[in-house]
Coordinates of C-alpha atoms and ligand atoms in Angstrom, one line a residue:
M1 CA 5.5 -10.5 -72.3
S2 CA 9.2 -10.1 -72.8
D3 CA 10.5 -8.0 -75.7
R4 CA 13.3 -10.4 -76.5
H5 CA 13.8 -11.0 -80.2
R6 CA 11.4 -8.2 -81.0
D7 CA 12.7 -5.4 -83.1
T8 CA 12.2 -2.8 -80.4
P9 CA 14.9 -0.8 -78.6
R10 CA 14.5 -3.0 -75.6
G11 CA 14.4 -6.2 -77.7
R12 CA 17.6 -5.2 -79.5
L13 CA 19.6 -4.9 -76.2
G14 CA 19.9 -8.7 -76.0
K15 CA 21.6 -9.0 -79.4
P16 CA 25.3 -9.8 -79.6
G17 CA 27.5 -6.8 -79.1
C18 CA 29.3 -5.0 -76.4
W19 CA 28.1 -3.5 -73.0
V20 CA 29.9 -1.3 -70.6
V21 CA 28.4 -1.9 -67.1
K22 CA 29.0 0.7 -64.4
I23 CA 28.3 -0.5 -60.9
G24 CA 28.1 2.2 -58.3
S25 CA 30.0 2.4 -55.0
A26 CA 26.9 2.1 -52.7
L27 CA 25.9 -1.1 -54.4
A28 CA 29.3 -2.7 -54.4
T29 CA 30.1 -1.8 -50.8
N30 CA 26.8 -2.2 -48.9
E31 CA 26.5 1.6 -48.6
G32 CA 30.2 1.8 -47.4
R33 CA 30.0 -1.1 -44.9
G34 CA 32.2 -3.3 -46.9
L35 CA 32.3 -5.2 -50.2
N36 CA 29.1 -7.0 -51.1
I37 CA 30.6 -10.3 -52.3
E38 CA 27.3 -11.9 -52.9
A39 CA 26.1 -9.2 -55.2
I40 CA 29.5 -9.1 -57.0
N41 CA 29.3 -12.8 -57.6
G42 CA 25.7 -12.4 -58.9
W43 CA 26.7 -9.7 -61.4
A44 CA 29.7 -11.8 -62.5
D45 CA 27.4 -14.8 -63.1
Q46 CA 25.1 -12.7 -65.3
F47 CA 28.1 -11.2 -67.2
V48 CA 29.2 -14.7 -68.0
A49 CA 25.8 -15.6 -69.2
L50 CA 25.8 -12.4 -71.4
R51 CA 29.1 -13.5 -72.9
S52 CA 27.6 -16.9 -73.8
A53 CA 24.9 -15.0 -75.6
G54 CA 27.5 -13.1 -77.6
I55 CA 27.6 -9.9 -75.5
N56 CA 31.1 -8.7 -74.4
V57 CA 31.2 -6.9 -71.2
A58 CA 33.6 -4.3 -69.7
V59 CA 32.8 -3.6 -66.1
V60 CA 33.4 -0.1 -64.7
A61 CA 33.6 -0.9 -61.0
S62 CA 33.3 1.8 -58.4
G63 CA 33.9 1.3 -54.7
A64 CA 37.6 1.7 -54.1
V65 CA 37.3 4.8 -52.0
A66 CA 34.3 3.5 -50.0
E67 CA 36.0 0.1 -49.4
G68 CA 39.3 1.7 -48.4
I69 CA 37.5 3.9 -45.9
A70 CA 35.8 0.8 -44.4
R71 CA 39.1 -1.1 -44.3
L72 CA 40.9 1.8 -42.6
G73 CA 38.0 2.2 -40.1
W74 CA 37.6 5.8 -41.0
S75 CA 34.3 7.6 -40.5
R76 CA 32.0 8.1 -43.5
S77 CA 32.2 11.9 -43.6
R78 CA 33.4 13.7 -46.7
R79 CA 37.2 13.3 -47.2
S80 CA 39.9 15.4 -48.7
L81 CA 41.3 14.5 -52.1
H82 CA 44.4 13.2 -50.4
E83 CA 42.5 11.0 -48.0
S84 CA 40.4 9.6 -50.9
Q85 CA 43.5 8.8 -52.8
V86 CA 44.9 6.9 -49.8
A87 CA 41.6 5.1 -49.3
A88 CA 41.3 4.2 -53.0
A89 CA 44.8 2.6 -52.9
V90 CA 43.7 0.4 -50.1
G91 CA 40.2 -0.3 -51.4
Q92 CA 41.1 -1.0 -55.0
M93 CA 42.9 -4.1 -53.8
G94 CA 39.8 -5.6 -52.3
L95 CA 37.5 -4.4 -55.1
V96 CA 39.5 -5.9 -57.9
R97 CA 40.1 -9.1 -56.0
A98 CA 36.4 -9.6 -55.4
Y99 CA 35.8 -9.3 -59.1
E100 CA 38.7 -11.6 -59.9
L101 CA 37.4 -14.3 -57.5
A102 CA 33.9 -13.9 -58.8
F103 CA 35.0 -14.7 -62.4
Q104 CA 37.4 -17.4 -61.2
R105 CA 34.4 -19.4 -60.0
H106 CA 33.7 -19.8 -63.8
N107 CA 37.4 -20.5 -64.6
L108 CA 37.5 -17.1 -66.3
H109 CA 40.0 -14.2 -65.9
A110 CA 39.4 -10.6 -65.0
A111 CA 41.9 -7.8 -65.8
Q112 CA 42.4 -4.5 -63.9
I113 CA 42.4 -1.3 -66.0
L114 CA 43.1 1.9 -64.2
L115 CA 42.6 5.1 -66.2
T116 CA 43.1 8.8 -65.8
H117 CA 41.6 11.5 -68.0
D118 CA 45.0 12.0 -69.7
D119 CA 44.9 8.4 -70.9
L120 CA 41.9 9.0 -73.0
A121 CA 42.7 12.6 -74.0
N122 CA 46.0 11.6 -75.4
R123 CA 45.5 9.9 -78.8
E124 CA 48.3 7.5 -78.5
R125 CA 47.2 6.2 -75.1
Y126 CA 43.6 6.3 -76.3
L127 CA 44.5 3.8 -79.0
N128 CA 46.5 1.7 -76.6
A129 CA 43.7 1.5 -74.2
R130 CA 41.3 0.7 -77.0
S131 CA 43.4 -2.1 -78.4
T132 CA 44.1 -3.6 -75.0
L133 CA 40.5 -3.6 -74.0
L134 CA 39.4 -5.1 -77.3
A135 CA 42.2 -7.7 -77.1
L136 CA 41.2 -8.7 -73.5
M137 CA 37.6 -9.1 -74.6
R138 CA 38.6 -11.2 -77.6
L139 CA 40.5 -13.5 -75.2
G140 CA 37.4 -13.9 -73.1
V141 CA 38.9 -11.9 -70.2
F142 CA 36.6 -9.4 -68.3
P143 CA 38.1 -5.9 -68.0
V144 CA 37.4 -4.3 -64.7
V145 CA 37.9 -0.6 -65.1
N146 CA 38.2 2.2 -62.5
E147 CA 39.6 5.6 -62.4
N148 CA 43.2 5.6 -61.2
D149 CA 42.1 7.6 -58.1
T150 CA 45.4 7.4 -56.3
V151 CA 47.3 9.5 -58.9
A152 CA 44.3 11.5 -60.3
T153 CA 44.6 15.1 -59.2
E154 CA 41.6 17.5 -59.3
E155 CA 42.6 18.8 -62.8
I156 CA 43.0 15.4 -64.5
R157 CA 40.2 13.5 -62.9
F158 CA 37.1 12.2 -64.7
G159 CA 35.6 13.0 -61.4
D160 CA 33.1 10.2 -61.3
N161 CA 32.8 6.8 -62.8
D162 CA 29.6 7.6 -64.7
T163 CA 31.7 9.9 -66.9
L164 CA 34.5 7.4 -67.1
A165 CA 32.0 4.7 -68.2
G166 CA 30.6 7.0 -70.9
L167 CA 34.1 7.5 -72.2
V168 CA 34.8 3.8 -72.1
C169 CA 31.7 3.3 -74.1
N170 CA 33.2 5.6 -76.8
L171 CA 36.5 3.8 -76.6
L172 CA 34.8 0.5 -77.3
D173 CA 31.9 1.6 -79.5
A174 CA 29.7 -0.2 -77.0
D175 CA 26.1 -0.8 -77.9
L176 CA 24.9 -0.2 -74.3
L177 CA 26.1 1.7 -71.3
L178 CA 24.3 0.1 -68.3
I179 CA 24.5 2.1 -65.2
L180 CA 23.5 0.1 -62.1
T181 CA 22.6 2.3 -59.2
D182 CA 20.5 2.2 -56.0
Q183 CA 17.5 3.7 -57.7
E184 CA 15.0 2.3 -60.3
G185 CA 16.1 4.7 -62.9
L186 CA 15.5 8.4 -63.8
F187 CA 12.3 9.8 -62.3
T188 CA 10.3 12.9 -63.4
A189 CA 11.3 14.4 -60.0
D190 CA 13.3 13.3 -57.0
P191 CA 11.2 10.3 -55.7
R192 CA 12.6 10.7 -52.2
H193 CA 10.9 14.1 -51.9
N194 CA 8.1 14.0 -54.4
P195 CA 5.4 11.2 -54.2
Q196 CA 4.1 12.2 -57.6
A197 CA 7.4 11.3 -59.3
T198 CA 7.2 8.6 -61.9
L199 CA 9.8 6.6 -63.7
V200 CA 10.9 7.7 -67.1
H201 CA 10.8 4.5 -69.2
E202 CA 12.4 5.8 -72.3
G203 CA 13.8 9.0 -73.8
R204 CA 16.4 10.5 -76.0
A205 CA 19.7 11.1 -74.3
G206 CA 19.9 14.6 -75.8
D207 CA 16.5 15.7 -74.7
E208 CA 16.8 18.8 -72.5
V209 CA 13.7 18.2 -70.5
L210 CA 15.6 15.4 -68.8
D211 CA 18.0 17.9 -67.2
E212 CA 15.3 19.2 -64.9
M213 CA 14.4 15.7 -63.8
A214 CA 17.9 14.7 -62.7
G215 CA 18.8 15.8 -59.1
G216 CA 21.9 15.8 -56.7
S217 CA 24.2 12.9 -55.7
G218 CA 24.5 10.4 -52.8
I219 CA 27.4 10.3 -50.3
W220 CA 29.3 7.3 -51.6
G221 CA 29.2 7.6 -55.4
R222 CA 30.2 10.9 -56.7
G223 CA 27.7 10.9 -59.5
G224 CA 24.0 11.7 -59.2
M225 CA 21.4 11.5 -61.9
L226 CA 22.8 14.5 -63.7
T227 CA 26.2 12.9 -64.2
K228 CA 24.3 9.7 -65.4
L229 CA 22.5 11.8 -67.9
R230 CA 25.7 13.4 -69.0
A231 CA 27.3 9.9 -69.3
A232 CA 24.3 8.9 -71.5
R233 CA 25.1 11.9 -73.7
L234 CA 28.8 10.8 -74.0
A235 CA 27.7 7.2 -74.9
A236 CA 25.3 8.6 -77.5
R237 CA 28.3 10.3 -79.3
S238 CA 29.4 6.9 -80.4
G239 CA 25.9 5.7 -81.0
G240 CA 25.5 3.8 -77.7
A241 CA 22.2 3.6 -75.7
T242 CA 22.2 4.0 -71.9
L243 CA 20.1 2.2 -69.4
I244 CA 19.9 3.4 -65.8
A245 CA 18.5 0.6 -63.6
S246 CA 18.5 -0.7 -60.1
G247 CA 21.4 -2.9 -59.1
R248 CA 19.4 -3.9 -56.0
D249 CA 17.5 -6.4 -58.2
P250 CA 19.7 -9.4 -58.2
A251 CA 18.5 -10.5 -61.7
I252 CA 18.6 -7.1 -63.3
I253 CA 21.2 -7.8 -66.0
A254 CA 19.5 -11.0 -67.2
R255 CA 16.1 -9.1 -67.2
I256 CA 17.6 -6.3 -69.4
A257 CA 19.1 -8.8 -71.8
A258 CA 15.7 -10.5 -72.0
G259 CA 14.2 -7.2 -73.1
E260 CA 12.1 -6.5 -70.0
D261 CA 10.9 -3.0 -69.4
V262 CA 13.0 -2.1 -66.4
G263 CA 14.9 1.2 -65.6
T264 CA 15.3 4.2 -67.9
L265 CA 16.4 3.6 -71.5
L266 CA 18.1 6.7 -73.1
L267 CA 18.6 6.3 -76.8
P268 CA 21.1 8.1 -79.0
Q269 CA 20.0 10.5 -81.7
H270 CA 17.5 9.3 -84.3
G271 CA 18.8 7.9 -87.5
T272 CA 22.5 7.9 -86.8
G273 CA 24.0 4.4 -86.9
K274 CA 26.5 3.5 -84.2
L275 CA 29.6 3.6 -86.4
A276 CA 28.5 6.8 -88.2
A277 CA 28.0 8.5 -84.8
R278 CA 31.4 7.5 -83.5
K279 CA 33.1 8.6 -86.7
Q280 CA 31.4 12.0 -86.7
W281 CA 32.6 12.5 -83.2
L282 CA 36.2 11.3 -84.0
A283 CA 36.4 13.7 -87.0
G284 CA 35.1 16.6 -85.0
T285 CA 37.5 16.3 -82.1
G286 CA 41.2 17.3 -82.2
K287 CA 43.3 19.0 -84.7
V288 CA 44.6 17.5 -87.9
R289 CA 48.3 16.9 -87.3
G290 CA 49.5 15.9 -90.7
Q291 CA 48.6 14.4 -94.1
L292 CA 49.0 11.1 -95.8
H293 CA 49.2 11.3 -99.6
L294 CA 47.6 8.3 -101.1
D295 CA 48.1 6.6 -104.5
E296 CA 45.2 6.1 -106.9
G297 CA 44.3 2.6 -105.7
A298 CA 44.3 3.5 -102.0
A299 CA 42.2 6.6 -102.6
R300 CA 39.7 4.6 -104.6
V301 CA 39.2 1.8 -102.0
I302 CA 38.8 4.3 -99.2
R303 CA 36.3 6.4 -101.2
Q304 CA 34.3 3.6 -102.6
D305 CA 34.5 0.8 -100.1
G306 CA 35.4 2.6 -96.8
R307 CA 38.3 0.2 -96.3
S308 CA 41.2 0.6 -94.0
L309 CA 44.3 2.5 -95.2
L310 CA 47.4 0.3 -95.5
A311 CA 51.0 1.6 -95.7
V312 CA 51.3 0.1 -99.2
G313 CA 49.0 2.8 -100.6
V314 CA 50.7 5.8 -99.1
L315 CA 53.3 7.8 -101.2
R316 CA 54.3 10.6 -98.8
V317 CA 53.7 12.0 -95.3
N318 CA 53.4 15.6 -94.3
G319 CA 53.8 17.0 -90.8
K320 CA 55.2 15.6 -87.5
F321 CA 52.8 13.6 -85.4
E322 CA 52.6 10.9 -82.8
R323 CA 50.8 7.5 -82.9
G324 CA 47.1 8.1 -82.6
A325 CA 47.1 11.6 -84.2
L326 CA 44.3 12.7 -86.4
V327 CA 45.5 12.9 -90.0
G328 CA 44.0 13.9 -93.3
C329 CA 44.2 11.4 -96.2
V330 CA 44.8 13.2 -99.5
D331 CA 44.2 11.8 -103.0
P332 CA 46.6 12.3 -106.0
E333 CA 44.6 15.4 -107.0
G334 CA 45.4 17.0 -103.6
R335 CA 41.8 16.6 -102.2
E336 CA 41.4 15.6 -98.6
I337 CA 39.1 12.6 -98.9
A338 CA 39.2 11.2 -95.4
R339 CA 40.4 11.7 -91.9
G340 CA 41.5 9.2 -89.3
L341 CA 43.6 8.2 -86.4
C342 CA 47.0 7.0 -87.5
N343 CA 48.4 3.9 -85.8
Y344 CA 52.0 5.0 -86.4
S345 CA 53.9 8.2 -85.7
S346 CA 55.0 10.3 -88.7
E347 CA 58.5 9.1 -88.3
D348 CA 57.6 5.4 -88.4
T349 CA 55.1 6.0 -91.2
E350 CA 57.9 7.4 -93.3
K351 CA 59.8 4.2 -92.8
I352 CA 57.0 1.9 -93.9
L353 CA 55.6 3.9 -96.8
G354 CA 54.7 1.7 -99.8
L355 CA 55.4 -1.5 -97.8
A356 CA 53.1 -4.5 -97.3
S357 CA 51.7 -4.8 -93.8
T358 CA 53.7 -8.0 -93.3
S359 CA 57.0 -6.1 -93.5
I360 CA 56.1 -3.6 -90.8
E361 CA 57.6 -5.7 -88.0
Q362 CA 60.8 -6.3 -89.9
V363 CA 61.4 -2.7 -90.6
L364 CA 60.3 -1.1 -87.3
G365 CA 61.1 -3.9 -85.0
Y366 CA 57.5 -3.9 -83.8
S367 CA 54.0 -3.8 -85.2
H368 CA 51.1 -2.1 -83.6
E369 CA 48.4 -3.0 -86.1
P370 CA 48.6 -4.1 -89.8
E371 CA 46.6 -1.0 -90.9
L372 CA 48.0 2.5 -91.0
V373 CA 44.5 3.8 -90.3
H374 CA 41.9 1.2 -89.3
R375 CA 38.5 1.7 -91.1
D376 CA 36.8 2.0 -87.7
N377 CA 38.9 5.1 -87.0
L378 CA 38.6 6.5 -90.5
V379 CA 35.9 9.0 -91.7
V380 CA 35.4 9.3 -95.4
L381 CA 34.5 12.9 -96.0
T382 CA 31.1 13.2 -97.7
S383 CA 32.2 16.0 -100.0
A384 CA 35.0 13.8 -101.4
Ligands
LIG401 N1 36.5 5.8 -58.6 C1 35.8 5.9 -57.4 C2 36.0 4.6 -56.6 O1 36.2 3.5 -57.1 C3 34.3 6.0 -57.6 C4 33.8 7.2 -58.3 C5 32.3 7.3 -58.3 O2 31.7 6.9 -57.4 O3 31.8 7.8 -59.3 O4 35.8 4.6 -55.4

């Protein structure tokens, strides 16, 4: 019997929310022989059905390098970074076109998002990527994300799309990271070598016993089970669950949404809500670059209601920072009551202090967001 509508971890997966779905290279390119258009169409059909059920989807699509190698007629042996970058430039064209055409069959749009590590490490670009992705999903467009392999050098790479997908999960506060791969899920040992190996149905992402169970990687995708486990731990930082399942099953996505017991479900920490987990993580990363001194009213609504901070409630700015910086919010008694990511640089914040959000555009000539610090990016400090 299906778990759908039941209040179990599996049953809850089908609820409205946001999924990040990572589809591995081997699946998308028929093990490197060339794009599997039929499979891509099938996934797109299921994503469209998810959307109708209130689940937004961002796809992390691998296969640029593998498809490029196939198009260039190169052998499948390991390639240098430079050759992979060349292949990615060729293959990404076909990959993204395949997804575009697949969604076009439903009169829907896809959007290409290419990211490097820097884009997410840098707070300003992090906020830009977040608002663009959220805006695309609000418009009903399906984001198709990949690493910008052509410009990513060793130092600035995510390295594999499992990691990228985990970070995109944090970016979007996604409920689920679904990793579609060529295996049924995570096994207690490598099933190719150990007939005793059994599928792990459910676990906690942070559980250390899982490390021993995860093995090496295949030749097309860079990530093996270990990177999938790490990606699950990334997703858990913002309270997301991870499901590792076989993309060979053409109805896998629909089955997961229906609450069926397929693949390995890795849950985030006990007891931490999604938003609380994400905020904890936000507050714990990066340095505080400046302070916003609040008036009585702003301090009260933040402390009591956890509302967004508007420019109208800010009296003074301390420090020099860029858009996206982590800033402290200080009450009239000088106590730091909250921390959050500021949507405007210190210079621009100075200009809009005390003003209503509707005047921001007039004063600055542009407006990122009506809030100075959005409540999703604001952590009220418990001691406050
Ligand atoms: N970004 C790579 C590609 O699209 C895939 C990386 C991975 O397999 O994890 O070819």
